[in-house]
Coordinates of N, CA, C and O in Angstrom, one line a residue:
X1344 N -8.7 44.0 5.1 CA -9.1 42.7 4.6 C -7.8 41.8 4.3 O -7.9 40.6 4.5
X1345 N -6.7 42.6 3.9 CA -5.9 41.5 3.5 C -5.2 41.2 4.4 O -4.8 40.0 4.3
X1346 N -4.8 42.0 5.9 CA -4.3 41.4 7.2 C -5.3 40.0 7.7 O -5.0 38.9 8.3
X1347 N -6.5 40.5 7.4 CA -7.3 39.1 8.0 C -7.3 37.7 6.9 O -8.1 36.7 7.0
X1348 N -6.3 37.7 5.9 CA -6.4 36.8 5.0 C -5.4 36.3 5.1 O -5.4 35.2 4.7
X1349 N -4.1 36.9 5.7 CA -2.4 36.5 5.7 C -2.9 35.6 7.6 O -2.7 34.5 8.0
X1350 N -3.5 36.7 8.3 CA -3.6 36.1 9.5 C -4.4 34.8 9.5 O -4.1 33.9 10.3
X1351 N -5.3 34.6 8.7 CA -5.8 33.3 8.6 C -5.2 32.3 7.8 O -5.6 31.1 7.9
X1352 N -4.1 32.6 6.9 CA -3.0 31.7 5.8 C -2.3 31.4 7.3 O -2.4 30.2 7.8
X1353 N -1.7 32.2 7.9 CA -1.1 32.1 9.1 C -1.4 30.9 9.9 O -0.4 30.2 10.2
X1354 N -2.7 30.6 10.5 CA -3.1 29.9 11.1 C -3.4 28.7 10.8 O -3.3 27.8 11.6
X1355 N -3.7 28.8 9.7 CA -4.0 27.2 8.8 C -2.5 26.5 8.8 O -2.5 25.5 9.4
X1356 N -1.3 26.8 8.4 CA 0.0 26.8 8.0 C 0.7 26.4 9.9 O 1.7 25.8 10.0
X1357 N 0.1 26.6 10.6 CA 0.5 26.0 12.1 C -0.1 25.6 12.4 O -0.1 26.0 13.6
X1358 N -1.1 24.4 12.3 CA -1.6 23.8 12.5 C -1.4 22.2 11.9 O -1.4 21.9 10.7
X1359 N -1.4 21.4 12.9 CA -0.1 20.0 12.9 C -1.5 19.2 11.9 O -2.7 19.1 12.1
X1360 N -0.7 18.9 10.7 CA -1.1 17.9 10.0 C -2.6 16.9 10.2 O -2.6 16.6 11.4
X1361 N -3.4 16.5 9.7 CA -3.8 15.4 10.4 C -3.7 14.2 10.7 O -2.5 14.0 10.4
X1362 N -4.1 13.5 11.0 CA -3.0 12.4 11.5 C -3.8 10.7 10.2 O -5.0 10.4 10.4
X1363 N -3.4 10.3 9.5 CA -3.6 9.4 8.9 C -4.0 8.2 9.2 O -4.3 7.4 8.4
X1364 N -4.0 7.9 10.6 CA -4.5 6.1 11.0 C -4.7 7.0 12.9 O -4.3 8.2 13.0
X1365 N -5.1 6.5 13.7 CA -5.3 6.3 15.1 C -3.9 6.8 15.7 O -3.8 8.0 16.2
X1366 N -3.0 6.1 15.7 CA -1.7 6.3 16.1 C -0.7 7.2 15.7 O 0.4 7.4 16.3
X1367 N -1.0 7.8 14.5 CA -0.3 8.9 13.9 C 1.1 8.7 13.3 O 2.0 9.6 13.3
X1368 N 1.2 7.2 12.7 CA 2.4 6.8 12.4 C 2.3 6.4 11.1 O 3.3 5.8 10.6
X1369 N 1.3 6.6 10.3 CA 1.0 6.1 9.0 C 1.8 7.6 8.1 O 1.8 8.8 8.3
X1370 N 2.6 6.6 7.1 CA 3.6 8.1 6.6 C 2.6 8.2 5.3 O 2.7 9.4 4.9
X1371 N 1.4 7.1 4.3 CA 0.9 7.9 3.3 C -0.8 7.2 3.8 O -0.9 6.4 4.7
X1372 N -1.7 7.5 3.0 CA -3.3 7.0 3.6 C -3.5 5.8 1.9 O -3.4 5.9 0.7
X1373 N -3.6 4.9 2.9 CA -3.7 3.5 2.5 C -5.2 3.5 1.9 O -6.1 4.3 2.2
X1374 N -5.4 2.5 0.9 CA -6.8 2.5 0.3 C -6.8 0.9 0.0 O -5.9 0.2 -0.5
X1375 N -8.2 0.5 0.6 CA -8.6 -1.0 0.5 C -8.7 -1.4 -0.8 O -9.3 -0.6 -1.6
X1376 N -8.3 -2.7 -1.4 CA -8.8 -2.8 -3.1 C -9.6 -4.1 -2.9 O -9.7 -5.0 -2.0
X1377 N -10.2 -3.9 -4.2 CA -11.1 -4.7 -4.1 C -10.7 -5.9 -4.3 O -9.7 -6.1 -5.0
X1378 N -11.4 -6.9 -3.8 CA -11.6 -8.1 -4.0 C -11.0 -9.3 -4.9 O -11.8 -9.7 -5.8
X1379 N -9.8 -10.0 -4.9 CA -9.8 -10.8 -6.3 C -8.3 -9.9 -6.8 O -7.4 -10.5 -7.4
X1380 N -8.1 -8.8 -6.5 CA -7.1 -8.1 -7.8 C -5.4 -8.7 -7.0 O -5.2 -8.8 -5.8
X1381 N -4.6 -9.1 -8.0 CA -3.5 -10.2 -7.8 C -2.4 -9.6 -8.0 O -2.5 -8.7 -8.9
X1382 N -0.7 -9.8 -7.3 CA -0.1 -9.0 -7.6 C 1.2 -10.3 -7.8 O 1.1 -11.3 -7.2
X1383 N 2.0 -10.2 -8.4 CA 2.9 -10.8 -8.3 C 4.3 -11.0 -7.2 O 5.0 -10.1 -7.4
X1384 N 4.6 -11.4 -6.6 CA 5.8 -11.3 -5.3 C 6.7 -12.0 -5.8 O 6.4 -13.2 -5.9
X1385 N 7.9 -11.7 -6.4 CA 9.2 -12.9 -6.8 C 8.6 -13.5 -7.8 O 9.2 -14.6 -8.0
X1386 N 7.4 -13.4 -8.7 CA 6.8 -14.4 -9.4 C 5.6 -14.6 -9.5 O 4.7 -14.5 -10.4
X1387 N 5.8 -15.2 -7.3 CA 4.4 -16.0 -7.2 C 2.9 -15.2 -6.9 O 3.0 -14.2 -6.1
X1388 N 2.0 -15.3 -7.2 CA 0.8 -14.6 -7.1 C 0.6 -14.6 -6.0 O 1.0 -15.6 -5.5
X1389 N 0.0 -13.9 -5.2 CA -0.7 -12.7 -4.2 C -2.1 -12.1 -3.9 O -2.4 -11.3 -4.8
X1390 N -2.9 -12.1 -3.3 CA -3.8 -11.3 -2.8 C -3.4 -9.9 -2.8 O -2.3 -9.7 -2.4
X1391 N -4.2 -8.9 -3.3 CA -3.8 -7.5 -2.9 C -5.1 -7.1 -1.6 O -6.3 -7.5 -1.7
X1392 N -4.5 -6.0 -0.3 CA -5.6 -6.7 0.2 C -6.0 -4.6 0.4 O -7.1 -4.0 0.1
X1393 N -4.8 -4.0 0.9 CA -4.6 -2.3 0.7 C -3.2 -2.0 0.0 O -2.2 -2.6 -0.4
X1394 N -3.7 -0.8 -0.1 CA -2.7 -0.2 -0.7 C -2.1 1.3 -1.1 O -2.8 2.2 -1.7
X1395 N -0.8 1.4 -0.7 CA -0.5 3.1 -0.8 C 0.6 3.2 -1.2 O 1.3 2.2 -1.4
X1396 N 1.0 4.7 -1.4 CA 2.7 4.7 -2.5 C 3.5 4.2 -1.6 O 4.3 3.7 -2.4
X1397 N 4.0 3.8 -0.3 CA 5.2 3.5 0.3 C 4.8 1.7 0.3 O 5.8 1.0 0.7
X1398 N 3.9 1.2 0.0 CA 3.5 -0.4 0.4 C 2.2 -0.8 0.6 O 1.3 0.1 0.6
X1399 N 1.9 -2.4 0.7 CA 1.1 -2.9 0.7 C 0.4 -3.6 1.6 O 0.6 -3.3 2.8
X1400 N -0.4 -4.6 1.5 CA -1.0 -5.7 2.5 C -1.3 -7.1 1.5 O -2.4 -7.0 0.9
X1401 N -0.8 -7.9 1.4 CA -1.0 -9.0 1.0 C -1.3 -10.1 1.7 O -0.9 -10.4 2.8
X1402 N -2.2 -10.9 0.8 CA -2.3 -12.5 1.1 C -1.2 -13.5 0.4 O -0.6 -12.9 -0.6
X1403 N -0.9 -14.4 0.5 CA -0.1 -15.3 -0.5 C -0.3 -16.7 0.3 O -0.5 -16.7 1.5
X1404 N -0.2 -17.9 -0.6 CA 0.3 -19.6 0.0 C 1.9 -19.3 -0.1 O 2.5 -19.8 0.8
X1405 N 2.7 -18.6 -1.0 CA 3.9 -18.5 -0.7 C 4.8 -18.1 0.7 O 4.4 -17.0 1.3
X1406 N 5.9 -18.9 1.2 CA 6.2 -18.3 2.6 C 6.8 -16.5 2.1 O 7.5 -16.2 1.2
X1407 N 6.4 -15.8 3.1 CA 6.8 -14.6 3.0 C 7.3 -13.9 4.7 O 6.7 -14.0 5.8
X1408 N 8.4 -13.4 4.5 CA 9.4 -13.4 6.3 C 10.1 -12.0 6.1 O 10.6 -11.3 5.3
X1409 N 9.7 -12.1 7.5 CA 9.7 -10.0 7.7 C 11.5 -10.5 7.1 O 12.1 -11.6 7.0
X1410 N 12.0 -9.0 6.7 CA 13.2 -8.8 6.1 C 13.8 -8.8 5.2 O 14.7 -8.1 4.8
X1411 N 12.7 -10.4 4.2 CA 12.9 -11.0 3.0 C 12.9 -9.6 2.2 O 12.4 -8.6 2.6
X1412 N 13.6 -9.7 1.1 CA 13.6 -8.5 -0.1 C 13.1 -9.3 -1.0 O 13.4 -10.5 -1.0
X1413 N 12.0 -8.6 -2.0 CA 11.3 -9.3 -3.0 C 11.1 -8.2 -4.4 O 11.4 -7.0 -4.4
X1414 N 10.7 -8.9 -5.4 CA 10.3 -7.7 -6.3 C 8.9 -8.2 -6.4 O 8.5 -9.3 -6.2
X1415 N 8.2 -7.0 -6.7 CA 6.8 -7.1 -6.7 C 6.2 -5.8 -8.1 O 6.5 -4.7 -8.4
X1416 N 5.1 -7.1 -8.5 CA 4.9 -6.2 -9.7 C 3.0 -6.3 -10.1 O 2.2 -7.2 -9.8
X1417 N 2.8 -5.1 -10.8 CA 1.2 -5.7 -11.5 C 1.7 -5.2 -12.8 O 2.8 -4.9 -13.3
X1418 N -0.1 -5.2 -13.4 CA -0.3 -4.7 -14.4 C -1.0 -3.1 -14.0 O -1.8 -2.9 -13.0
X1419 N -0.7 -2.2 -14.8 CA -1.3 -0.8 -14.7 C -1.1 -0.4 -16.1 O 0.0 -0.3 -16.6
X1420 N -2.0 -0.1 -16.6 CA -2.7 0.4 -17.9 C -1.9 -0.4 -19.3 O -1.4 0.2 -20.2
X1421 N -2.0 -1.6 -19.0 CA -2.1 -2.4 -20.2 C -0.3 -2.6 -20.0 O 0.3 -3.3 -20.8
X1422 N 0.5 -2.0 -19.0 CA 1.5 -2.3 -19.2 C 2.1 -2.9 -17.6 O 1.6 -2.6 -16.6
X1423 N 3.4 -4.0 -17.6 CA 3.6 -4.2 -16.4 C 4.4 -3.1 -15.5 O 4.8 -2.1 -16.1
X1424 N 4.6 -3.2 -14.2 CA 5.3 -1.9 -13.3 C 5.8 -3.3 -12.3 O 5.3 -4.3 -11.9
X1425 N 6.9 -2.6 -12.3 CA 7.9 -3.8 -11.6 C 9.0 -2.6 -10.3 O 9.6 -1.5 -10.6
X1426 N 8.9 -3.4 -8.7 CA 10.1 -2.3 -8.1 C 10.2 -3.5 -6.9 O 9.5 -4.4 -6.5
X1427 N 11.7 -2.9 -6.6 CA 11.9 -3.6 -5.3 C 11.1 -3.2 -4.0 O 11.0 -2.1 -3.6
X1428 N 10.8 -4.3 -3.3 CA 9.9 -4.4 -1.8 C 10.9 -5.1 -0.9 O 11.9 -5.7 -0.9
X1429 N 10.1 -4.7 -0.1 CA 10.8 -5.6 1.9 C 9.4 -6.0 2.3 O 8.4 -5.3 2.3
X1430 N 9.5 -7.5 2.8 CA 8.8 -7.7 4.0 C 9.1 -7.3 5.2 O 10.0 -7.8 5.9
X1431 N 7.9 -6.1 5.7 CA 7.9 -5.2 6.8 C 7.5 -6.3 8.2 O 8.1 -6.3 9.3
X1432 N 6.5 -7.0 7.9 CA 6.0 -7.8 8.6 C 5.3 -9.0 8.2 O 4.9 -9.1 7.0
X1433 N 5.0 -10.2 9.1 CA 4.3 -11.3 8.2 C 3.4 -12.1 9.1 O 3.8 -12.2 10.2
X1434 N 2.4 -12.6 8.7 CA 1.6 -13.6 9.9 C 1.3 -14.5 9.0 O 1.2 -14.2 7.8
X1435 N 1.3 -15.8 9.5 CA 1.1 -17.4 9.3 C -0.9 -17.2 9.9 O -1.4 -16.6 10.8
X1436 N -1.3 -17.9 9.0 CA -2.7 -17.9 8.9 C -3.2 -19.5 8.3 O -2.6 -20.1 7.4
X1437 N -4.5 -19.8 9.1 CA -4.6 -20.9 8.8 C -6.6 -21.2 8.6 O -7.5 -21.7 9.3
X1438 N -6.6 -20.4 7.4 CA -8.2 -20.1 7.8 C -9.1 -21.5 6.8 O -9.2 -21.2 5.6
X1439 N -9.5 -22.2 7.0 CA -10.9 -23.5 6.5 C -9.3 -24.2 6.0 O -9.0 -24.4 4.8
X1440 N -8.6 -24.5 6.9 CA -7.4 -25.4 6.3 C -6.2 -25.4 5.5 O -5.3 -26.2 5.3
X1441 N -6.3 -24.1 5.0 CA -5.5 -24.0 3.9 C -4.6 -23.0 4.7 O -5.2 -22.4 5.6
X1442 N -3.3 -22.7 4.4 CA -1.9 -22.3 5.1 C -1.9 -21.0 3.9 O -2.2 -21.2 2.7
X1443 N -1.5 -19.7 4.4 CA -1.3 -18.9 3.8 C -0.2 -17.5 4.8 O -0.1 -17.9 5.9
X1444 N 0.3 -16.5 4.6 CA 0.7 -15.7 5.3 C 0.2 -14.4 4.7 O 0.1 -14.2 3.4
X1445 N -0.2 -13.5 5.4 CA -0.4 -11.8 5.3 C 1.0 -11.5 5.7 O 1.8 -12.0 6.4
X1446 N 1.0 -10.6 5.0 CA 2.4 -9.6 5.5 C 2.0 -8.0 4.8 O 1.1 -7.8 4.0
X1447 N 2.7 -7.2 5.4 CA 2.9 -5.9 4.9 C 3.9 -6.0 4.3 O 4.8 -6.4 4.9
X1448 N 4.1 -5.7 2.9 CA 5.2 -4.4 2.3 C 5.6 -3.4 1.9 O 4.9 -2.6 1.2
X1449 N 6.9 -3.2 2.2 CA 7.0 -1.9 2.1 C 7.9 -1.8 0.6 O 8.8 -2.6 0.2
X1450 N 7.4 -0.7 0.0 CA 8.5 -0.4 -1.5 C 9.1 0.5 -0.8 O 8.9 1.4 0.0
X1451 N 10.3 0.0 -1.8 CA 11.6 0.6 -2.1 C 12.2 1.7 -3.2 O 12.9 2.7 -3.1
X1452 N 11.4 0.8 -4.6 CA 11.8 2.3 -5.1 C 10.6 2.1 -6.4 O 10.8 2.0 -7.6
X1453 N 9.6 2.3 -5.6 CA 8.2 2.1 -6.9 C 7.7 3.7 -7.4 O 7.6 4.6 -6.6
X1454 N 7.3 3.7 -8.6 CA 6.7 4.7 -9.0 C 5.3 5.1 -8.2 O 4.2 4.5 -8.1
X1455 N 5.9 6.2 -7.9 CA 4.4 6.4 -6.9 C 3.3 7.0 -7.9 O 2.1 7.1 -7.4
X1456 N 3.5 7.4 -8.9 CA 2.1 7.6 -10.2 C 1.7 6.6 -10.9 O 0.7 6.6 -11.6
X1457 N 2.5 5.4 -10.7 CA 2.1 4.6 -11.5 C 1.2 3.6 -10.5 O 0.5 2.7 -11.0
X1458 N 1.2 3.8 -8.7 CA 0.7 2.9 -8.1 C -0.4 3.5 -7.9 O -1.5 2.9 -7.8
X1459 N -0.3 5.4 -7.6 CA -1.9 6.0 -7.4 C -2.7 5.6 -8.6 O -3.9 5.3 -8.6
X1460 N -2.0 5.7 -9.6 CA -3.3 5.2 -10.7 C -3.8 3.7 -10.6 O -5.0 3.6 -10.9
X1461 N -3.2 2.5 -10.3 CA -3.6 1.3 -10.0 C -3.9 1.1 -9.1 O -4.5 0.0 -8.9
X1462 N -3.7 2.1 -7.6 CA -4.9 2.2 -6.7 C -6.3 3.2 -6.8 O -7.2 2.9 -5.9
X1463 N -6.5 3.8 -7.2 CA -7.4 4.8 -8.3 C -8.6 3.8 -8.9 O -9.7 3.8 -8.6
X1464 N -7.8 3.0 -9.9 CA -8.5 2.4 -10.8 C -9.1 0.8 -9.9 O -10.0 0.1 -10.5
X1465 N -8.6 0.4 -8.8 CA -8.8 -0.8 -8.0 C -9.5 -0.7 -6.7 O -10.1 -1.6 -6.2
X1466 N -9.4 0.8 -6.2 CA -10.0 0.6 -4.4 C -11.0 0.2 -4.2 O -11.6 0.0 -5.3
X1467 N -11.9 -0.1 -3.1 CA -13.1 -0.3 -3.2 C -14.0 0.6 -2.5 O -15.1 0.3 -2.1
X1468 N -13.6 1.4 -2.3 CA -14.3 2.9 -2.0 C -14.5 3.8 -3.4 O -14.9 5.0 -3.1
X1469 N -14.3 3.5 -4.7 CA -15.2 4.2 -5.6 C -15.8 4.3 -6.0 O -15.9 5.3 -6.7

């Protein structure tokens, strides 16, 4: 019995990861938040749109440009959480008139317990 238990530890243990998005390039599994929840960029307020420990997806009217370095922050449990980001990417959007840009970012050096709990407490798959 215990050969057939090491030989099955065995098997599980070589076998390649699963893959987190289609393309297999996602480094953590992103979680959609709901609706309305706002994050700060340099200041200015934001859309939160997903979210995971390495970065995000935001809305904003502020200009946001792949490269830009930003600090970005919320609230998570009555206290603020502040770290540095990069815009990974950015799109110009022009939806019922009003000018806004999505972008991805990516953190730099954010507490990753402090973001699973404010994506935890936010996604909209709970």
């Amino acid at each position: 019995m215990i050969g057939v238990g090491r030989a099955f530890a065995t098997q599980i243990q070589q076998q390649p990861p699963v893959a987190l998005d289609q393309k297999g390039t996602r480094r953590a599994q992103r979680y959609r938040i709901i609706s309305g929840i706002e994050v700060l960029i340099d200041g200015n307020p934001a859309l939160l749109v997903d979210l995971s420990v390495v970065g995000a997806q935001v809305v904003s009217a502020t200009l946001l440009k792949p490269n830009q370095r930003v600090r970005l922050s919320f609230i998570e449990s009555a206290r603020p959480v502040r770290f540095s980001a990069g815009v990974a990417w950015s799109a110009f959007e022009l939806p019922k008139g009003e000018p806004r840009y999505r972008a991805g970012i990516e953190f730099f050096d954010a507490d990753p317990d402090a973001v699973t709990r404010f994506c935890d407490t936010n996604r909209s798959d709970r």
